[in-house]
Amino acid sequence: MFSLKPPRPTFRSYLLPPPQTDDKINSEPKIKKLEPVLLPGEIVVNEVNFVRKCIASDTSQYDLWGKLICSNFKISFITDDPMPLQKFHYRNLLLGEHDVPLTCIEQIVTVNDHKRKQKVLGPNQKLKFNPTELIIYCKDFRIVRFRFDESGPESAKKVCLAIAHYSQPTDLQLLFAFEYVGKKYHNSASSINGVPSGGGGGSLGSNQRTPLFETYSDWDREVKRTGASGWRVCSINEGYMISTCLPEYFVVPSSLADQDLKIFSHSFIGRRMPFWCWSHSNGSALVRMALVKDVLQQRRVDQRICNAITKSHPQRSDVYKSDLDKTLPNIQEIQAAFVKLKQLCVNEPFEETEEKWLSSLENTRWLEYVRAFLKHSAELVYMLESKRLSVVLQEEEGRDLSCVVASLIQVMLDPYFRTIAGFQSLIQKEWVMAGYPFLDRCNHLKRSEKEAPLFLLFLDAVWQLLEQYPAAFEFSETYLAVLHDSTRVPLFGTFLFNSPHQRVKQSTKSYSSTLRGMPASLKNGVISDQEFLPRRNSLILKMKPEPPQHSDSQDRGMEQFFREWFSSPVDLHGVILPRLSGAYIKLWKLCYFRWVPEAQIHQGGFITAFHKLSLLADEVDVLSRTLRQHRGLLDTRCAEPDQGRMYFRSSGPHDTSGTPDFLSSSFPFSPVGNLCRRSILGTPLSKFLSGAKIWLSTETLANED
Amino acid sequence: MEHIRTTKVEQVKLLDRFSTSSKALTGTLYLTATHLLFIDSHQKETWILHHHIASVDKLALTTAGCPLVIQCKNFRIVHFVVPRERDCHDVYNSLLQLSKQAKYEDLYAFSYNPQQNESERQRGWQLLDLAEEYKRMGLPNSNWQLSDANRDYKICETYPRDLYVPRIASKPIIVGSSKFRSKGRFPVLSYYHQAKEAAICRCSQPLSGFSARCLEDEHLLQAISKATPANRFMYVVDTRPRLNAMANRAAGKGYENEDNYSNIRFQFVGIENIHVMRSSLQKLLEVNGTKGLSVNDFYSGLESSGWLRHIKAVLDAAIFLARAIVVESASVLVHCSDGWDRTAQVCSLGSLLLDPYYRTLRGFLVLIEKDWISFGHKFSERCGHLDGDPKEVSPVFTQFLECVWHLTEQFPQAFEFNEACLLQIHEHVHSCQFGNFLGNCQKEQEELKLKEKTYSLWPLLLDDQRPYLNPLYSPRAPVAAALEPNTVSFNFKFWRNMYHQFDRTLHPRQSVLNIIMNMSEQTKQLEKDLTDLESQLNKQRKNKHTDGVLTKELLNSVRPESPTLKTSLCFKEQTLLPGNAALRTIEGSNPADNRYSEYAEEFSKSEPAVVSLEYGVARMTC
């Protein structure tokens, strides 16, 4: 157990279905010696040989030898050496184990030991010394370090400069997505490398692709799905004639004519007039809008809009307006919290933070902000669900905080958005099409003052819900982490642009969407059978008698609403509300600690429970399918038995095979190879003796007997 | 009962401490000989065992009445408002008397009767056998033997009769060593690792002062290392902080001098004493009591309580033990001051990390029986079973359970038992309902004749294991060997289900555990359906005359649609929660509002608890 076993050549791809089905991949010719694996359109810019990749911070014993290349897409370290101390190899279809996409690089530091010099490299900078060491800090909390002791000094320097140059482009057109000409991933409707695209496969997925809300019909379908009456799809923004940060089609109150809208639009910042997000089955609608520029006009315009929204409500209920700028932390504060969190998780040695871990975590304020968004969203859920009021989210530009709040409300209220297809359509609807400035917020182009991790904050908040209601979601936390990672892979257009207009303007070809490539293997095993996930307005739900507490809901206070909701049994296909007390808002360890070797629990962690759970879910699935076959009820779904299955599959009923030994708390990611701050070496006992913290007694000794 | 002045108070309000709403449940408060009972207007019953009451406080009179706050050892806090001050005063005084008994014979265990006959009672006490356990470890063998030195508790009163020592350690050496050890607790074997031929041994601190030596003690330690063939050195682990151990030297106690013992490696691991632990828990309870609701100061409050830091220290020490044995095949001798608190924690956790048997339900109970009960952890003093010195009370065993819980969280598949099992044990360590945890050592337990006068807890846990089993348990997992937990500070978290177990408003709405239990149940049902159908099919095939269409129809008529397929998860999960009627009737302690039956209750009104109420009333009337 504690011995250092030689690494085992287990080679599994977490993005693909498990080995029994991916013979195709295994039989592909082996990668040639120290040749980079390039994507179509990718070119090598610079390379240097005899580079050492550091594995531990205080010894070179485990270092890997190889070649470092910089391409227009990634930096790649190519080696023949097997990774030490690692049982599981994380493989991404696009990126090798040692690859870092250029857009994921946060900071590049070059060091010269002999001259004791160090320089943070920006684009187009000169380097006056030959680097002996290159340290790359990544946006996803990784740190990679290379040594150039044996490599040619000039070529080492050139590679460093190339990385600095290409990782910090000044123009959008320089991003790799514009070079990428891959056909493999491009607009492939049916399958991506054998993995079904669209809603993640499964019984729902085959005929249901993620709606991208680029067309009239997608919006129209969404209006019909939610049963919204009094709302219509309007196409006045076709060709982005009105606003460049609104989608071409959006939904407005039926009582507002196109002509009115055109006039109103001038009053709003960015001409972002109110647009509909979602409707509750009781008729209350969720609407987002920007602030009215002109203070004098404000009241009149507001009044008109509110009247129109009221008219669209079947009960003519009032409108509840929520000014997000006043109630929630602003993006600068959120960014500051995130920077502190990163500092805590990545940069500081654990020996120093250990004793003060909890208060340091609290001081970052990250959890506080996650909680604030969840709390505010839950309160607005109360307005929609219980008070039956339409809710208008107001924000200066309406493109940042409203994205988070609007999506969270819908995740809490509508079970459809807790499926993979639904969640992806939600991101497409409330983020991509609603004009969340991904380009600025992800900082793909090094204009750092606009950077803010709002999308991550949203995923974190969803994770909190997932943590509290594990069976309410179709996807798993790995899915959320991979979704977050995909914002840093500049291959697909989804997370590259500031607005749908920019995307259309900048591109002459259509991009495939990240959201269409999510494989079924990221499915959450906890969810109950998909057949039972009714759409919000489907007949099944309407025929169900309303729970009694809903009848006299008009005058109840918010607190009572929450108390009653929490004291009745959960309906996973209905509303879910987060618990917000201190112990419930937790740190998303998989996301923030997956690259930290010290944080790993070998052969433990939640993943081992998930493994067992997957086997059980799979067993249930296989058995019910067999049952159906016996009954002659074989339907089309059974024709593709592998599509909806879990990543971990049982070999048969009563599968007693134990937990695979490559599992660790950071699975499917592996932190080995990421630079760690403390040695992972030495005999375990000596390490323990030297590294273990001995708590000094600070308390009085008087009582010791 | 002479202490009970008022048996029934009406119009009492029960407040929820985590709700800011002024709305409260109104009901009637009953005082029985053993329990405090509150029945609210919805006929929901709240039972509180008198022995569970840690403190009763009367707050300042308000317009609504006189507030009475009761804090329990199982972390339940109830806040009553009694309309009349006189009633409140009576209840207050009665509870003060009833919750603190002066004599063992007045404890609930001596009157509790779960309607078992004598042979059932006997069987309960014989369920676990420590002699068997030492046999399982492979003892006695060529290096270790059973010593009869303490047969009559002559050498050490607080040790058990049966002790394993190195074969080459003669009786004079043992006697000599025991005189050099605090309370006579000389080094004996606690766990033997067969594969590595190394042992975990335990003792109390040596009476070394600044320079005293004892040749017999030095011999005994040498004998232990000679009994460990693979490594000629052994570790001596002093679980105290260095400063505390040094301070003890002034009192003629202290720690081993490496110069005098030729074969030892000495190590402090810095676990704080019982007083520090007690006040740390107090701070923890303050934090989760009020600040639990805000995310802002919860974490820093948790940190300043120091509780998780102490838990980490205990686990780190246990990992040290496990590593010494697995990596270096070295024996380890563990002590603290008297060798019954920190030593018990560290030895038992070390064994738990090393041996998968202790991670089974039965094995875990054996571990508690061995390292805690038989080796004389002072349960009665530490839990405050009797009205005694409050400075002797300390949550040492609670800490052990919490360490185990942290391990189950890090390795969800490695343990056969679940959280409910840990909570149930914690409940009964304090309930004084069973004899297992009464008294402070084996000798005292024998004097109290517990095996004749009281019942054992173990049958409750072992006879119907279902509620206590972990559905994720995979016994053949690679972790079947030693566990290697990660003790970086952020892997420690607040144990909500322990410290908030009665605060229903703070419970999670859904737990993975329930879902899995549900799923397993579903699998079983489907498998049954499948075999049913297959056997039907075979029958049909034998009847060669039947044609295909008929077969199909027949099959469909067997079970038109599996019920499990139809039932949606959210309703199904409720019924599968542990906490069936059978459990409640045996258990008796908190019958009606058992925390696991809460959800079930919402669907089926719980039956009135037959247990002990009847009995309590009977006692009350006489």
PDB file of N, CA, C and O in Angstrom, chain B residues 25-28 30 37-47 592-593 601 605-609:
ATOM      1  N   LEU B  25     -44.106  24.970  18.132  1.00  0.00           N
ATOM      2  CA  LEU B  25     -45.030  23.873  18.361  1.00  0.00           C
ATOM      3  C   LEU B  25     -45.523  23.952  19.799  1.00  0.00           C
ATOM      4  O   LEU B  25     -44.751  24.202  20.719  1.00  0.00           O
ATOM      5  N   THR B  26     -46.816  23.741  19.978  1.00  0.00           N
ATOM      6  CA  THR B  26     -47.360  23.725  21.329  1.00  0.00           C
ATOM      7  C   THR B  26     -47.765  22.305  21.656  1.00  0.00           C
ATOM      8  O   THR B  26     -48.286  21.583  20.803  1.00  0.00           O
ATOM      9  N   GLY B  27     -47.541  21.912  22.889  1.00  0.00           N
ATOM     10  CA  GLY B  27     -47.885  20.550  23.244  1.00  0.00           C
ATOM     11  C   GLY B  27     -47.793  20.340  24.739  1.00  0.00           C
ATOM     12  O   GLY B  27     -47.760  21.288  25.521  1.00  0.00           O
ATOM     13  N   THR B  28     -47.727  19.076  25.110  1.00  0.00           N
ATOM     14  CA  THR B  28     -47.708  18.735  26.518  1.00  0.00           C
ATOM     15  C   THR B  28     -46.401  18.052  26.861  1.00  0.00           C
ATOM     16  O   THR B  28     -45.897  17.236  26.097  1.00  0.00           O
ATOM     17  N   TYR B  30     -44.360  15.678  29.412  1.00  0.00           N
ATOM     18  CA  TYR B  30     -44.511  14.652  30.440  1.00  0.00           C
ATOM     19  C   TYR B  30     -43.157  14.324  31.021  1.00  0.00           C
ATOM     20  O   TYR B  30     -42.163  14.283  30.306  1.00  0.00           O
ATOM     21  N   LEU B  37     -40.832  13.575  27.903  1.00  0.00           N
ATOM     22  CA  LEU B  37     -41.591  13.338  26.687  1.00  0.00           C
ATOM     23  C   LEU B  37     -42.385  14.575  26.338  1.00  0.00           C
ATOM     24  O   LEU B  37     -43.032  15.176  27.191  1.00  0.00           O
ATOM     25  N   PHE B  38     -42.298  14.964  25.081  1.00  0.00           N
ATOM     26  CA  PHE B  38     -43.071  16.112  24.613  1.00  0.00           C
ATOM     27  C   PHE B  38     -43.944  15.637  23.472  1.00  0.00           C
ATOM     28  O   PHE B  38     -43.465  15.056  22.498  1.00  0.00           O
ATOM     29  N   ILE B  39     -45.244  15.827  23.598  1.00  0.00           N
ATOM     30  CA  ILE B  39     -46.152  15.452  22.519  1.00  0.00           C
ATOM     31  C   ILE B  39     -46.796  16.720  22.005  1.00  0.00           C
ATOM     32  O   ILE B  39     -47.471  17.440  22.743  1.00  0.00           O
ATOM     33  N   ASP B  40     -46.532  17.020  20.723  1.00  0.00           N
ATOM     34  CA  ASP B  40     -47.066  18.272  20.200  1.00  0.00           C
ATOM     35  C   ASP B  40     -48.480  18.077  19.654  1.00  0.00           C
ATOM     36  O   ASP B  40     -49.032  16.976  19.692  1.00  0.00           O
ATOM     37  N   SER B  41     -49.027  19.151  19.159  1.00  0.00           N
ATOM     38  CA  SER B  41     -50.435  19.110  18.744  1.00  0.00           C
ATOM     39  C   SER B  41     -50.654  18.172  17.559  1.00  0.00           C
ATOM     40  O   SER B  41     -51.762  17.751  17.284  1.00  0.00           O
ATOM     41  N   HIS B  42     -49.556  17.856  16.825  1.00  0.00           N
ATOM     42  CA  HIS B  42     -49.711  16.886  15.731  1.00  0.00           C
ATOM     43  C   HIS B  42     -49.467  15.463  16.220  1.00  0.00           C
ATOM     44  O   HIS B  42     -49.245  14.566  15.430  1.00  0.00           O
ATOM     45  N   GLN B  43     -49.422  15.290  17.527  1.00  0.00           N
ATOM     46  CA  GLN B  43     -49.166  13.983  18.146  1.00  0.00           C
ATOM     47  C   GLN B  43     -47.772  13.456  17.857  1.00  0.00           C
ATOM     48  O   GLN B  43     -47.517  12.273  17.950  1.00  0.00           O
ATOM     49  N   LYS B  44     -46.896  14.340  17.453  1.00  0.00           N
ATOM     50  CA  LYS B  44     -45.526  13.904  17.245  1.00  0.00           C
ATOM     51  C   LYS B  44     -44.821  13.895  18.589  1.00  0.00           C
ATOM     52  O   LYS B  44     -44.950  14.836  19.381  1.00  0.00           O
ATOM     53  N   GLU B  45     -44.094  12.834  18.826  1.00  0.00           N
ATOM     54  CA  GLU B  45     -43.471  12.674  20.143  1.00  0.00           C
ATOM     55  C   GLU B  45     -41.981  12.947  20.100  1.00  0.00           C
ATOM     56  O   GLU B  45     -41.290  12.532  19.190  1.00  0.00           O
ATOM     57  N   THR B  46     -41.496  13.645  21.092  1.00  0.00           N
ATOM     58  CA  THR B  46     -40.066  13.863  21.251  1.00  0.00           C
ATOM     59  C   THR B  46     -39.658  13.249  22.578  1.00  0.00           C
ATOM     60  O   THR B  46     -40.159  13.664  23.625  1.00  0.00           O
ATOM     61  N   TRP B  47     -38.802  12.254  22.508  1.00  0.00           N
ATOM     62  CA  TRP B  47     -38.365  11.569  23.728  1.00  0.00           C
ATOM     63  C   TRP B  47     -36.951  11.975  24.065  1.00  0.00           C
ATOM     64  O   TRP B  47     -36.073  11.935  23.214  1.00  0.00           O
ATOM     65  N   ALA B 592     -39.758   7.435  19.392  1.00  0.00           N
ATOM     66  CA  ALA B 592     -40.670   7.970  18.396  1.00  0.00           C
ATOM     67  C   ALA B 592     -39.971   8.838  17.365  1.00  0.00           C
ATOM     68  O   ALA B 592     -40.259   8.764  16.191  1.00  0.00           O
ATOM     69  N   ASP B 593     -39.045   9.624  17.820  1.00  0.00           N
ATOM     70  CA  ASP B 593     -38.471  10.529  16.830  1.00  0.00           C
ATOM     71  C   ASP B 593     -37.055  10.141  16.458  1.00  0.00           C
ATOM     72  O   ASP B 593     -36.174  10.946  16.372  1.00  0.00           O
ATOM     73  N   GLU B 601     -41.888   8.619   8.573  1.00  0.00           N
ATOM     74  CA  GLU B 601     -43.050   9.045   9.329  1.00  0.00           C
ATOM     75  C   GLU B 601     -43.994   9.908   8.525  1.00  0.00           C
ATOM     76  O   GLU B 601     -45.199   9.873   8.704  1.00  0.00           O
ATOM     77  N   LYS B 605     -47.950   7.283   9.499  1.00  0.00           N
ATOM     78  CA  LYS B 605     -47.918   7.748  10.881  1.00  0.00           C
ATOM     79  C   LYS B 605     -47.238   6.704  11.743  1.00  0.00           C
ATOM     80  O   LYS B 605     -47.537   5.512  11.662  1.00  0.00           O
ATOM     81  N   SER B 606     -46.299   7.132  12.533  1.00  0.00           N
ATOM     82  CA  SER B 606     -45.584   6.161  13.329  1.00  0.00           C
ATOM     83  C   SER B 606     -46.505   5.575  14.391  1.00  0.00           C
ATOM     84  O   SER B 606     -47.357   6.270  14.943  1.00  0.00           O
ATOM     85  N   GLU B 607     -46.270   4.311  14.630  1.00  0.00           N
ATOM     86  CA  GLU B 607     -47.105   3.683  15.647  1.00  0.00           C
ATOM     87  C   GLU B 607     -46.681   4.178  17.017  1.00  0.00           C
ATOM     88  O   GLU B 607     -45.536   4.522  17.235  1.00  0.00           O
ATOM     89  N   PRO B 608     -47.592   4.202  17.929  1.00  0.00           N
ATOM     90  CA  PRO B 608     -47.217   4.662  19.272  1.00  0.00           C
ATOM     91  C   PRO B 608     -46.153   3.740  19.861  1.00  0.00           C
ATOM     92  O   PRO B 608     -46.190   2.528  19.665  1.00  0.00           O
ATOM     93  N   ALA B 609     -45.186   4.342  20.476  1.00  0.00           N
ATOM     94  CA  ALA B 609     -44.086   3.551  20.994  1.00  0.00           C
ATOM     95  C   ALA B 609     -44.513   2.786  22.233  1.00  0.00           C
ATOM     96  O   ALA B 609     -44.978   3.372  23.198  1.00  0.00           O
TER      97      ALA B 609
END
